[in-house]
Amino acid sequence: MKIFIPTKYLPFYLLLILAIGILLPVSAQVGINSSGASPDNSAGLDVNYNNKGLLLPRVALTSTTDAATIATPATSLLVYNTSNLGGLSPGFYYNSGTPAAPLWLRLLTPDAANAWLLTGNAGTVDGTNFIGTTDSVPLNFRVNNQKAGRVENSNFGSTFLGYQAGNSQTATDKINVGVGYQTLYFNTTGSSNTANGSLALYSNTTGSSNTANGIEALYSNTTGYYNTAIGNRALYSNTNGWNNTAIGNRALYRNTTGDYNTATGYQALYFNTTGYYNTANGYQALWYNTTGSSNTANGRYALFYNTIGSSNTANGMYALYHNTIGNWNVANGMLALYYNIDGYYNTANGDQSLYNNTSGGFNTANGHQALYYNTTGTNNTANGHQALYNNTIGGFNTANRHQALYLNAIGDFNTAIGYRANVSVGTLTNATAIGNAALVNASNKVIIGNTSVGSIGGQVAWTAFSDERIKDDIQYDNVPGLAFIKLLRPATYHFSISKSNQLLGIIDTTDWEGKYDIEKIQFSGFIAQQVEAAAAQIHYDFSGVDKSGSIMGLRYAEFTVPLVKAVQEQQDIIEQQNTKINQQEAQISSMQERLDRLEQMLMNK
């Protein structure tokens, strides 16, 4: 059924139709016009005027979810909003939600602010659509009339995608790419920048050739260039530093003007501000570094506390962890130079080598836990597992091989070469132990070999200094000879390795072929205690008895002196006897002559 309603009877018939619709279901088309034409077949309501419009209800919505201004609005309900409340603007709105949960959406219409720009598109073919321009005007994208993208169509132009990305750029041909919320927001003339991530390169103005991938990466950069930041807030505070590379969340976070830094890992070089030529690879490597330069840290927490120390190299987790102002240190291995604070020119190669060093300098440790307890000792060299292990403040020591100089603590100028070559206590000075398990037990003493050594020698004899110019208080007549030699008791004997080790404090459970061969040899010599007693008996301070350490010894070369004196004394005796003999022979000869004369006289009578 079609119903035509003349204009002058419209109010009456509308009331009639409304009443019928309430009482009876009616299926009909309604036409409202002044020409008398029938309603269009496709329309339920056909308002046909050529000089009037349809005036819809005007309401003041308060927000896109307003459910109070119109109670339970039907889905698709259309109104004209007159307010600017809740982010809305005047215009036609419809409810795309439900009566219980309204959602008011605006029907956009072309205007000067958001109309499709036709300039440059005059040459397009009808029905063929594309996004772009054919003139020098950049292509801009908007969402809710806000900048959402920009494509410059000049040669090597910039491209921005994201809310207010590239908001301030005015010049073209800058070859910038910004993807994300407010990326390159303040950029004006900076070129060849790439920013991916919300607020990446946000403050950049004239900086060029930067790459920022991650939320707020290179956020504060203004004029810096040739920087690469990959990770959330990487190089966040950088302003005009250049040639920096930061890969990892907040890597080089506080860097401002530092140059030529490389940080790879979470918060690597986090506090660096002006330091330069630093390389940090690993979780929080060089974390506290601020102005220190030319440092290299590879490994988690490597050079973690370094602030202004420079020219340090740390390879390994926790290497040079506590270093703050120390310079020119090299640490290779986990926990190497761990406690070093201001020590310098140290080299530590091996897990936990120079672990406790704080301010000691010029030390070299090669091997696991070499110079482990050293704190302030300087100029030490330790090569081998736990070499100079207990050294704390001792200096100028040299230890080569496994646990060499293991017990030294505060002694200086000691040398140990050989597996477990050692000192008996940690306070010796200028002691030297050479050979496997050689043990020196006194300062200013040299020990070659261990208790199993049966022969020490060379092609020529040992030379001792004997220059008159280095000797004082020289006396030639106070060395006893025969009196001392006659008291000595030469003996034969065999060495006992177990007794020797017991006296030296050596606990040796190892065994090898030939270890006890020395016990099979019968030696000839003197017993130190007997020689000491003999010298004491004649009040002779004999230097041939060595009482340093826990085992007494003899310097057999010293016996030459009293032996020479004894020979000289014997020679004096011999010469005296020869004189007497000559005198006696003369007397005998004289007496013989006298006897001969007497005999002759008797014969002549």
Coordinates of C-alpha atoms in Angstrom, one line a residue:
M1 CA 0.0 0.0 0.0
K2 CA 1.2 3.5 -0.8
I3 CA -0.1 6.6 1.0
F4 CA 0.0 10.1 -0.4
I5 CA -0.5 12.9 2.1
P6 CA -1.2 16.5 0.9
T7 CA 0.9 19.0 2.6
K8 CA -2.0 21.0 4.1
Y9 CA -3.4 17.9 5.8
L10 CA -0.1 16.5 6.9
P11 CA -0.4 17.1 10.7
F12 CA -3.9 15.4 10.7
Y13 CA -2.8 12.4 8.7
L14 CA 0.4 11.9 10.7
L15 CA -1.7 11.7 13.8
L16 CA -4.0 9.3 12.1
I17 CA -1.2 7.1 10.8
L18 CA 0.4 7.1 14.2
A19 CA -2.9 5.9 15.8
I20 CA -3.4 3.2 13.2
G21 CA 0.2 2.0 13.7
I22 CA -0.5 1.6 17.3
L23 CA -3.8 -0.2 16.9
L24 CA -3.1 -2.3 13.8
P25 CA 0.1 -3.5 12.1
V26 CA 0.2 -1.6 8.8
S27 CA 2.6 -2.3 5.9
A28 CA 2.7 0.9 3.8
Q29 CA 5.0 3.5 2.2
V30 CA 4.7 7.1 3.3
G31 CA 5.3 10.0 0.9
I32 CA 5.6 13.6 2.2
N33 CA 5.8 16.1 -0.6
S34 CA 4.0 18.9 -2.3
S35 CA 3.9 17.6 -5.9
G36 CA 1.5 14.7 -5.4
A37 CA 4.0 12.1 -6.6
S38 CA 3.9 8.6 -5.2
P39 CA 6.6 7.5 -2.7
D40 CA 9.5 5.7 -4.2
N41 CA 9.2 1.9 -4.2
S42 CA 12.5 1.5 -2.2
A43 CA 11.7 4.0 0.5
G44 CA 9.6 3.5 3.6
L45 CA 9.4 7.3 4.0
D46 CA 9.8 9.6 1.0
V47 CA 10.2 13.3 1.8
N48 CA 10.1 15.0 -1.5
Y49 CA 10.9 18.8 -1.5
N50 CA 13.1 20.9 -3.7
N51 CA 13.4 23.9 -1.4
K52 CA 13.4 22.4 2.1
G53 CA 15.4 20.0 4.2
L54 CA 14.9 17.4 6.8
L55 CA 15.6 18.8 10.3
L56 CA 16.7 16.0 12.7
P57 CA 16.7 16.3 16.5
R58 CA 19.5 18.5 17.9
V59 CA 21.2 17.3 21.1
A60 CA 24.2 18.1 23.2
L61 CA 26.1 14.8 23.6
T62 CA 28.7 14.7 26.4
S63 CA 31.0 11.9 25.1
T64 CA 31.1 9.1 22.6
T65 CA 29.5 6.8 25.2
D66 CA 26.9 9.2 26.4
A67 CA 23.9 7.2 27.7
A68 CA 22.2 9.9 29.7
T69 CA 21.3 12.6 27.2
I70 CA 19.1 10.1 25.2
A71 CA 18.0 7.2 27.4
T72 CA 18.5 3.8 25.9
P73 CA 19.2 5.1 22.3
A74 CA 18.4 2.5 19.6
T75 CA 21.2 1.2 17.5
S76 CA 21.6 3.4 14.4
L77 CA 19.7 6.3 16.0
L78 CA 20.7 9.5 14.2
V79 CA 21.1 12.9 15.8
Y80 CA 22.9 16.2 15.3
N81 CA 25.3 17.0 18.1
T82 CA 25.7 20.6 19.0
S83 CA 28.4 20.4 21.7
N84 CA 32.2 20.2 21.8
L85 CA 32.3 18.1 25.0
G86 CA 34.2 14.8 25.5
G87 CA 36.4 15.3 22.4
L88 CA 33.3 15.6 20.2
S89 CA 32.6 18.3 17.7
P90 CA 29.3 19.5 16.1
G91 CA 28.0 17.2 13.4
F92 CA 25.8 14.2 12.7
Y93 CA 26.3 11.2 15.0
Y94 CA 24.7 7.8 15.0
N95 CA 24.7 5.1 17.7
S96 CA 26.7 2.2 16.5
G97 CA 26.5 0.5 19.9
T98 CA 23.4 -0.9 21.7
P99 CA 20.8 0.9 23.8
A100 CA 22.5 -0.3 26.9
A101 CA 26.0 0.6 25.7
P102 CA 25.9 3.5 23.2
L103 CA 28.8 4.4 21.0
W104 CA 28.3 7.6 19.1
L105 CA 30.2 7.9 15.8
R106 CA 30.4 11.0 13.7
L107 CA 29.4 11.1 10.0
L108 CA 32.3 12.8 8.4
T109 CA 31.7 15.1 5.5
P110 CA 34.4 16.7 3.2
D111 CA 35.5 20.1 4.2
A112 CA 38.6 22.3 3.8
A113 CA 40.5 20.5 6.7
N114 CA 40.0 16.9 5.7
A115 CA 38.9 16.9 2.1
W116 CA 40.7 14.8 -0.4
L117 CA 43.3 17.0 -2.2
L118 CA 42.7 16.8 -5.9
T119 CA 45.7 18.9 -6.9
G120 CA 48.1 16.8 -8.8
N121 CA 45.5 14.1 -9.5
A122 CA 44.0 15.8 -12.6
G123 CA 45.6 13.3 -14.9
T124 CA 44.2 10.2 -13.3
V125 CA 41.8 8.0 -15.2
D126 CA 38.3 7.7 -13.7
G127 CA 37.9 4.4 -11.8
T128 CA 41.7 4.1 -11.3
N129 CA 42.5 5.0 -7.7
F130 CA 45.9 5.4 -6.1
I131 CA 47.5 6.9 -3.0
G132 CA 50.1 9.5 -4.0
T133 CA 50.6 12.8 -5.8
T134 CA 52.1 13.9 -9.1
D135 CA 53.3 17.3 -8.0
S136 CA 55.7 18.6 -5.3
V137 CA 53.1 18.6 -2.5
P138 CA 53.7 15.9 0.1
L139 CA 51.0 13.3 0.7
N140 CA 49.6 13.7 4.2
F141 CA 47.4 11.2 6.1
R142 CA 45.1 12.2 9.0
V143 CA 43.0 10.4 11.5
N144 CA 40.3 12.4 13.2
N145 CA 41.9 15.4 11.6
Q146 CA 45.3 14.6 13.3
K147 CA 48.5 14.0 11.5
A148 CA 49.0 10.3 11.0
G149 CA 51.4 10.1 8.1
R150 CA 53.4 12.0 5.5
V151 CA 55.0 10.9 2.3
E152 CA 57.2 13.4 0.4
N153 CA 57.1 12.7 -3.3
S154 CA 60.3 14.6 -4.2
N155 CA 63.5 12.7 -4.9
F156 CA 64.6 10.8 -1.9
G157 CA 61.9 12.4 0.3
S158 CA 60.9 11.5 3.8
T159 CA 58.2 9.1 4.9
F160 CA 56.4 9.2 8.2
L161 CA 53.8 6.9 9.6
G162 CA 52.3 7.4 13.0
Y163 CA 50.6 10.1 15.1
Q164 CA 52.5 13.4 14.7
A165 CA 55.5 11.6 13.2
G166 CA 57.8 14.1 11.6
N167 CA 55.5 16.8 12.9
S168 CA 58.0 19.7 12.6
Q169 CA 59.8 18.8 9.4
T170 CA 59.3 21.5 6.8
A171 CA 62.1 21.0 4.4
T172 CA 61.9 18.3 1.7
D173 CA 64.6 16.0 0.3
K174 CA 65.7 15.0 3.8
I175 CA 65.5 11.2 3.3
N176 CA 64.1 10.5 6.8
V177 CA 61.9 7.6 7.7
G178 CA 59.8 7.7 10.8
V179 CA 57.4 4.9 11.9
G180 CA 55.7 5.2 15.2
Y181 CA 54.0 7.7 17.5
Q182 CA 55.8 11.1 17.3
T183 CA 58.9 9.7 15.8
L184 CA 61.2 12.5 14.6
Y185 CA 58.7 14.9 16.1
F186 CA 60.9 17.9 16.3
N187 CA 63.1 17.2 13.3
T188 CA 63.4 20.2 11.0
T189 CA 66.4 19.8 8.7
G190 CA 68.1 16.6 9.9
S191 CA 68.5 14.1 7.1
S192 CA 69.1 10.4 6.4
N193 CA 67.5 9.4 9.8
T194 CA 65.5 6.2 10.4
A195 CA 63.3 6.0 13.4
N196 CA 61.1 3.0 14.2
G197 CA 59.2 3.0 17.5
S198 CA 57.1 5.3 19.5
L199 CA 59.0 8.6 20.2
A200 CA 62.1 7.4 18.5
L201 CA 64.4 10.3 17.7
Y202 CA 61.7 12.5 19.2
S203 CA 63.8 15.6 19.9
N204 CA 66.1 15.4 16.9
T205 CA 66.3 18.7 15.0
T206 CA 69.3 18.8 12.8
G207 CA 71.1 15.5 13.6
S208 CA 71.6 13.3 10.5
S209 CA 72.4 9.7 9.6
N210 CA 70.9 8.3 12.8
T211 CA 69.1 5.0 13.1
A212 CA 66.7 4.5 16.1
N213 CA 64.7 1.3 16.5
G214 CA 62.7 1.0 19.6
I215 CA 60.4 3.0 21.9
E216 CA 62.1 6.3 22.8
A217 CA 65.4 5.2 21.2
L218 CA 67.6 8.3 20.7
Y219 CA 64.8 10.3 22.3
S220 CA 66.8 13.4 23.3
N221 CA 69.1 13.5 20.3
T222 CA 69.1 16.9 18.7
T223 CA 72.2 17.4 16.6
G224 CA 74.1 14.2 17.1
Y225 CA 74.8 12.1 14.0
Y226 CA 75.9 8.7 12.8
N227 CA 74.3 7.1 15.8
T228 CA 72.6 3.7 15.9
A229 CA 70.2 2.8 18.7
I230 CA 68.3 -0.5 18.7
G231 CA 66.2 -1.2 21.7
N232 CA 63.7 0.6 24.0
R233 CA 65.3 3.9 25.2
A234 CA 68.6 3.0 23.7
L235 CA 70.8 6.2 23.6
Y236 CA 67.8 7.9 25.3
S237 CA 69.6 11.0 26.6
N238 CA 72.0 11.5 23.7
T239 CA 72.0 15.1 22.5
N240 CA 74.9 15.7 20.2
G241 CA 77.1 12.6 20.7
W242 CA 78.0 11.0 17.4
N243 CA 79.2 7.7 16.0
N244 CA 77.6 5.7 18.9
T245 CA 76.0 2.3 18.6
A246 CA 73.6 1.0 21.2
I247 CA 71.9 -2.3 20.9
G248 CA 69.7 -3.4 23.8
N249 CA 67.1 -2.0 26.1
R250 CA 68.4 1.3 27.6
A251 CA 71.9 0.7 26.3
L252 CA 73.9 4.0 26.5
Y253 CA 70.8 5.4 28.2
R254 CA 72.4 8.6 29.7
N255 CA 74.9 9.3 27.0
T256 CA 74.8 13.0 26.1
T257 CA 77.9 14.0 24.2
G258 CA 80.1 10.9 24.3
D259 CA 81.3 9.7 20.9
Y260 CA 82.4 6.5 19.3
N261 CA 80.9 4.2 21.9
T262 CA 79.4 0.8 21.3
A263 CA 77.0 -0.8 23.8
T264 CA 75.4 -4.2 23.2
G265 CA 73.2 -5.6 25.9
Y266 CA 70.6 -4.5 28.4
Q267 CA 71.6 -1.2 30.0
A268 CA 75.2 -1.5 28.7
L269 CA 77.1 1.8 29.3
Y270 CA 73.9 3.0 31.0
F271 CA 75.3 6.0 32.8
N272 CA 77.8 7.0 30.3
T273 CA 77.6 10.8 29.6
T274 CA 80.7 12.1 27.9
G275 CA 83.0 9.1 27.8
Y276 CA 84.2 8.1 24.4
Y277 CA 85.7 5.1 22.5
N278 CA 84.1 2.7 24.9
T279 CA 82.9 -0.8 24.0
A280 CA 80.5 -2.7 26.2
N281 CA 79.0 -6.0 25.3
G282 CA 76.9 -7.8 27.8
Y283 CA 74.1 -7.2 30.4
Q284 CA 74.9 -3.9 32.3
A285 CA 78.5 -4.0 31.1
L286 CA 80.3 -0.6 32.0
W287 CA 77.0 0.3 33.7
Y288 CA 78.2 3.2 35.9
N289 CA 80.7 4.6 33.4
T290 CA 80.3 8.3 33.0
T291 CA 83.4 9.9 31.6
G292 CA 85.8 7.0 31.4
S293 CA 87.1 6.5 27.9
S294 CA 88.7 3.8 25.7
N295 CA 87.4 1.0 27.9
T296 CA 86.3 -2.4 26.5
A297 CA 84.0 -4.6 28.5
N298 CA 82.8 -8.0 27.2
G299 CA 80.5 -10.0 29.5
R300 CA 77.7 -9.5 32.0
Y301 CA 78.6 -6.9 34.6
A302 CA 82.1 -6.4 33.2
L303 CA 83.5 -3.1 34.4
F304 CA 80.2 -2.6 36.1
Y305 CA 81.2 0.2 38.6
N306 CA 83.7 1.9 36.4
T307 CA 83.0 5.7 36.4
I308 CA 86.1 7.6 35.1
G309 CA 88.6 4.9 34.7
S310 CA 90.0 4.7 31.2
S311 CA 91.9 2.3 28.9
N312 CA 90.7 -0.8 30.7
T313 CA 89.8 -4.1 29.1
A314 CA 87.6 -6.6 30.8
N315 CA 86.6 -9.9 29.1
G316 CA 84.4 -12.2 31.2
M317 CA 81.4 -12.0 33.5
Y318 CA 82.2 -9.7 36.5
A319 CA 85.7 -8.9 35.2
L320 CA 86.9 -5.6 36.7
Y321 CA 83.5 -5.4 38.4
H322 CA 84.4 -2.9 41.1
N323 CA 86.8 -0.8 39.1
T324 CA 85.9 2.8 39.4
I325 CA 89.0 5.0 38.6
G326 CA 91.7 2.5 37.8
N327 CA 93.4 2.8 34.4
W328 CA 95.2 0.6 31.9
N329 CA 94.0 -2.7 33.4
V330 CA 93.4 -5.9 31.5
A331 CA 91.2 -8.6 32.9
N332 CA 90.4 -11.8 30.9
G333 CA 88.2 -14.3 32.7
M334 CA 85.2 -14.4 34.9
L335 CA 85.7 -12.4 38.1
A336 CA 89.2 -11.4 37.1
L337 CA 90.4 -8.2 38.9
Y338 CA 86.9 -8.3 40.5
Y339 CA 87.5 -6.0 43.5
N340 CA 90.0 -3.6 41.7
I341 CA 89.0 0.0 42.4
D342 CA 91.9 2.3 41.5
G343 CA 94.7 -0.2 40.7
Y344 CA 96.4 0.4 37.4
Y345 CA 98.6 -1.3 34.8
N346 CA 97.4 -4.8 36.0
T347 CA 97.0 -7.8 33.8
A348 CA 94.9 -10.7 34.9
N349 CA 94.3 -13.7 32.7
G350 CA 92.3 -16.4 34.1
D351 CA 89.2 -17.0 36.2
Q352 CA 89.4 -15.1 39.5
S353 CA 93.0 -14.0 38.9
L354 CA 93.9 -10.9 40.9
Y355 CA 90.4 -11.3 42.4
N356 CA 90.9 -9.2 45.6
N357 CA 93.2 -6.6 44.1
T358 CA 92.0 -3.1 45.1
S359 CA 94.7 -0.6 44.4
G360 CA 97.8 -2.7 43.6
G361 CA 99.5 -1.9 40.3
F362 CA 101.8 -3.3 37.7
N363 CA 100.8 -6.8 38.6
T364 CA 100.6 -9.7 36.0
A365 CA 98.6 -12.8 36.9
N366 CA 98.2 -15.6 34.4
G367 CA 96.2 -18.6 35.6
H368 CA 93.1 -19.5 37.6
Q369 CA 93.2 -17.6 41.0
A370 CA 96.7 -16.4 40.4
L371 CA 97.5 -13.6 42.9
Y372 CA 94.0 -14.3 44.2
Y373 CA 94.3 -12.4 47.6
N374 CA 96.5 -9.6 46.4
T375 CA 95.1 -6.2 47.5
T376 CA 97.8 -3.5 47.3
G377 CA 100.8 -5.5 46.4
T378 CA 102.6 -4.1 43.3
N379 CA 105.0 -5.3 40.6
N380 CA 104.2 -9.0 41.1
T381 CA 104.2 -11.6 38.3
A382 CA 102.4 -14.9 38.8
N383 CA 102.1 -17.5 36.1
G384 CA 100.2 -20.6 36.9
H385 CA 97.2 -21.9 38.8
Q386 CA 97.1 -20.2 42.2
A387 CA 100.5 -18.8 41.8
L388 CA 101.2 -16.2 44.6
Y389 CA 97.7 -17.2 45.8
N390 CA 98.0 -15.8 49.4
N391 CA 100.0 -12.7 48.5
T392 CA 98.3 -9.5 49.9
I393 CA 100.7 -6.6 50.1
G394 CA 103.9 -8.2 49.0
G395 CA 105.6 -6.7 46.0
F396 CA 108.2 -7.4 43.3
N397 CA 107.6 -11.2 43.6
T398 CA 107.9 -13.6 40.7
A399 CA 106.1 -17.0 40.7
N400 CA 106.0 -19.4 37.8
R401 CA 104.1 -22.7 37.7
H402 CA 101.2 -24.2 39.7
Q403 CA 101.0 -22.8 43.3
A404 CA 104.4 -21.3 43.1
L405 CA 105.0 -18.9 46.0
Y406 CA 101.5 -20.1 47.3
L407 CA 102.2 -19.1 50.9
N408 CA 103.8 -15.7 50.4
A409 CA 101.7 -13.0 51.9
I410 CA 103.7 -9.8 52.6
G411 CA 107.1 -10.9 51.6
D412 CA 108.9 -8.9 48.8
F413 CA 111.4 -9.7 46.1
N414 CA 110.9 -13.4 46.2
T415 CA 111.2 -15.8 43.3
A416 CA 109.8 -19.3 42.8
I417 CA 110.1 -21.3 39.6
G418 CA 108.7 -24.7 39.5
Y419 CA 105.6 -26.7 40.4
R420 CA 104.8 -25.8 44.0
A421 CA 108.1 -24.0 44.5
N422 CA 107.4 -22.1 47.6
V423 CA 108.5 -20.3 50.8
S424 CA 108.0 -21.8 54.2
V425 CA 106.4 -18.7 55.6
G426 CA 104.7 -15.7 54.1
T427 CA 107.1 -13.0 55.4
L428 CA 110.4 -13.9 53.7
T429 CA 112.3 -11.4 51.6
N430 CA 114.6 -12.0 48.7
A431 CA 114.2 -15.7 48.9
T432 CA 114.5 -17.9 45.8
A433 CA 113.2 -21.5 45.3
I434 CA 114.0 -23.2 42.0
G435 CA 112.7 -26.6 41.0
N436 CA 109.8 -28.9 41.6
A437 CA 108.5 -28.4 45.2
A438 CA 111.7 -26.5 46.1
L439 CA 111.1 -24.8 49.4
V440 CA 113.1 -21.9 50.7
N441 CA 112.9 -21.3 54.5
A442 CA 114.8 -18.1 55.1
S443 CA 115.2 -14.6 53.6
N444 CA 118.1 -13.9 51.3
K445 CA 118.4 -17.6 50.6
V446 CA 118.4 -19.7 47.4
I447 CA 117.2 -23.3 47.3
I448 CA 117.6 -25.4 44.1
G449 CA 115.6 -28.6 44.0
N450 CA 113.6 -30.6 46.5
T451 CA 114.5 -33.3 49.0
S452 CA 114.7 -35.9 46.3
V453 CA 117.5 -34.2 44.4
G454 CA 120.7 -36.3 44.5
S455 CA 123.0 -34.2 42.4
I456 CA 123.4 -30.5 41.7
G457 CA 126.1 -29.5 39.3
G458 CA 127.5 -28.0 36.2
Q459 CA 130.6 -28.0 34.0
V460 CA 132.4 -25.5 36.2
A461 CA 132.5 -24.9 40.0
W462 CA 130.4 -22.3 41.7
T463 CA 131.8 -18.8 41.9
A464 CA 131.4 -16.7 45.0
F465 CA 132.1 -13.0 45.1
S466 CA 135.5 -12.4 46.8
D467 CA 136.5 -8.9 45.7
E468 CA 138.5 -6.9 48.3
R469 CA 136.5 -3.9 47.4
I470 CA 133.3 -5.4 48.7
K471 CA 134.7 -6.5 52.1
D472 CA 135.2 -4.7 55.3
D473 CA 137.1 -5.4 58.5
I474 CA 139.5 -7.9 56.8
Q475 CA 141.6 -9.9 59.3
Y476 CA 144.1 -12.5 58.3
D477 CA 145.1 -14.1 61.6
N478 CA 141.9 -15.1 63.3
V479 CA 141.0 -18.3 61.5
P480 CA 141.9 -21.4 63.4
G481 CA 143.5 -24.2 61.5
L482 CA 144.6 -27.5 63.1
A483 CA 142.8 -26.7 66.3
F484 CA 139.5 -26.7 64.4
I485 CA 140.2 -29.4 61.8
K486 CA 141.4 -31.8 64.5
L487 CA 138.0 -31.5 66.2
L488 CA 136.0 -32.4 63.0
R489 CA 134.6 -35.9 62.7
P490 CA 134.1 -37.0 59.1
A491 CA 131.2 -39.4 58.7
T492 CA 129.2 -41.4 56.2
Y493 CA 125.4 -41.3 56.2
H494 CA 122.1 -41.7 54.2
F495 CA 119.4 -39.1 53.6
S496 CA 115.8 -39.6 54.8
I497 CA 113.3 -37.9 52.6
S498 CA 110.4 -38.3 55.1
K499 CA 112.5 -36.8 57.9
S500 CA 113.5 -33.9 55.7
N501 CA 109.9 -33.2 54.6
Q502 CA 108.7 -33.4 58.2
L503 CA 111.2 -30.7 59.3
L504 CA 110.4 -28.5 56.3
G505 CA 106.7 -28.9 56.9
I506 CA 106.2 -30.5 53.5
I507 CA 103.2 -32.7 53.0
D508 CA 104.0 -34.7 49.9
T509 CA 101.7 -37.6 48.9
T510 CA 102.8 -37.7 45.3
D511 CA 105.1 -40.4 44.0
W512 CA 107.2 -40.9 40.9
E513 CA 109.9 -43.2 39.7
G514 CA 113.3 -42.4 41.3
K515 CA 111.8 -40.2 44.1
Y516 CA 113.6 -42.2 46.8
D517 CA 116.8 -43.1 45.0
I518 CA 118.8 -40.6 47.0
E519 CA 118.1 -42.7 50.1
K520 CA 120.2 -45.5 48.5
I521 CA 123.3 -43.4 48.2
Q522 CA 126.0 -43.5 51.0
F523 CA 127.3 -39.9 51.4
S524 CA 130.5 -38.8 53.0
G525 CA 130.6 -35.5 54.9
F526 CA 130.2 -33.8 58.1
I527 CA 127.3 -33.4 60.5
A528 CA 126.3 -29.8 61.0
Q529 CA 125.6 -30.0 64.7
Q530 CA 129.1 -31.7 65.3
V531 CA 130.8 -29.0 63.2
E532 CA 128.9 -26.2 65.2
A533 CA 130.0 -27.8 68.5
A534 CA 133.6 -28.1 67.3
A535 CA 133.7 -24.4 66.4
A536 CA 132.1 -23.4 69.6
Q537 CA 134.7 -25.4 71.6
I538 CA 137.5 -23.2 70.4
H539 CA 135.3 -20.0 70.2
Y540 CA 135.4 -19.9 66.4
D541 CA 132.4 -18.2 64.7
F542 CA 132.5 -20.5 61.7
S543 CA 130.4 -19.2 58.6
G544 CA 130.4 -22.7 57.2
V545 CA 127.4 -23.7 59.4
D546 CA 124.1 -22.5 57.9
K547 CA 121.4 -22.3 60.6
S548 CA 118.8 -20.4 58.5
G549 CA 115.5 -22.2 58.3
S550 CA 114.4 -25.4 60.0
I551 CA 117.2 -27.7 58.7
M552 CA 120.8 -26.9 59.4
G553 CA 123.3 -27.0 56.5
L554 CA 127.0 -26.7 55.7
R555 CA 128.8 -24.6 53.2
Y556 CA 131.6 -27.0 52.3
A557 CA 133.5 -24.3 50.4
E558 CA 134.0 -22.5 53.8
F559 CA 136.0 -25.5 55.0
T560 CA 138.8 -24.6 52.6
V561 CA 139.8 -21.7 54.7
P562 CA 140.5 -23.5 58.0
L563 CA 142.0 -26.4 56.0
V564 CA 144.4 -23.9 54.3
K565 CA 145.2 -22.4 57.7
A566 CA 145.8 -25.9 59.1
V567 CA 148.2 -26.7 56.2
Q568 CA 150.0 -23.4 56.8
E569 CA 150.3 -24.2 60.5
Q570 CA 151.6 -27.7 59.6
Q571 CA 154.1 -26.1 57.3
D572 CA 155.3 -23.8 60.0
I573 CA 155.7 -26.8 62.2
I574 CA 157.6 -28.7 59.5
E575 CA 159.8 -25.7 58.8
Q576 CA 160.5 -25.3 62.5
Q577 CA 161.3 -29.0 62.8
N578 CA 163.5 -28.8 59.7
T579 CA 165.4 -26.0 61.3
K580 CA 165.9 -28.0 64.4
I581 CA 167.0 -31.0 62.4
N582 CA 169.5 -29.0 60.5
Q583 CA 170.8 -27.5 63.7
Q584 CA 171.0 -31.0 65.2
E585 CA 172.8 -32.3 62.1
A586 CA 175.3 -29.5 62.3
Q587 CA 175.9 -30.3 66.0
I588 CA 176.2 -34.0 65.3
S589 CA 178.7 -33.2 62.5
S590 CA 180.7 -30.9 64.8
M591 CA 180.8 -33.6 67.5
Q592 CA 181.8 -36.2 64.9
E593 CA 184.7 -34.1 63.8
R594 CA 185.8 -33.7 67.4
L595 CA 185.5 -37.4 68.0
D596 CA 187.5 -38.1 64.9
R597 CA 190.3 -35.8 66.1
L598 CA 190.3 -37.4 69.6
E599 CA 190.5 -40.8 68.0
Q600 CA 193.4 -39.7 65.9
M601 CA 195.2 -38.3 68.9
L602 CA 194.8 -41.6 70.8
M603 CA 196.1 -43.6 67.9
N604 CA 199.2 -41.4 67.6
K605 CA 200.2 -42.1 71.2

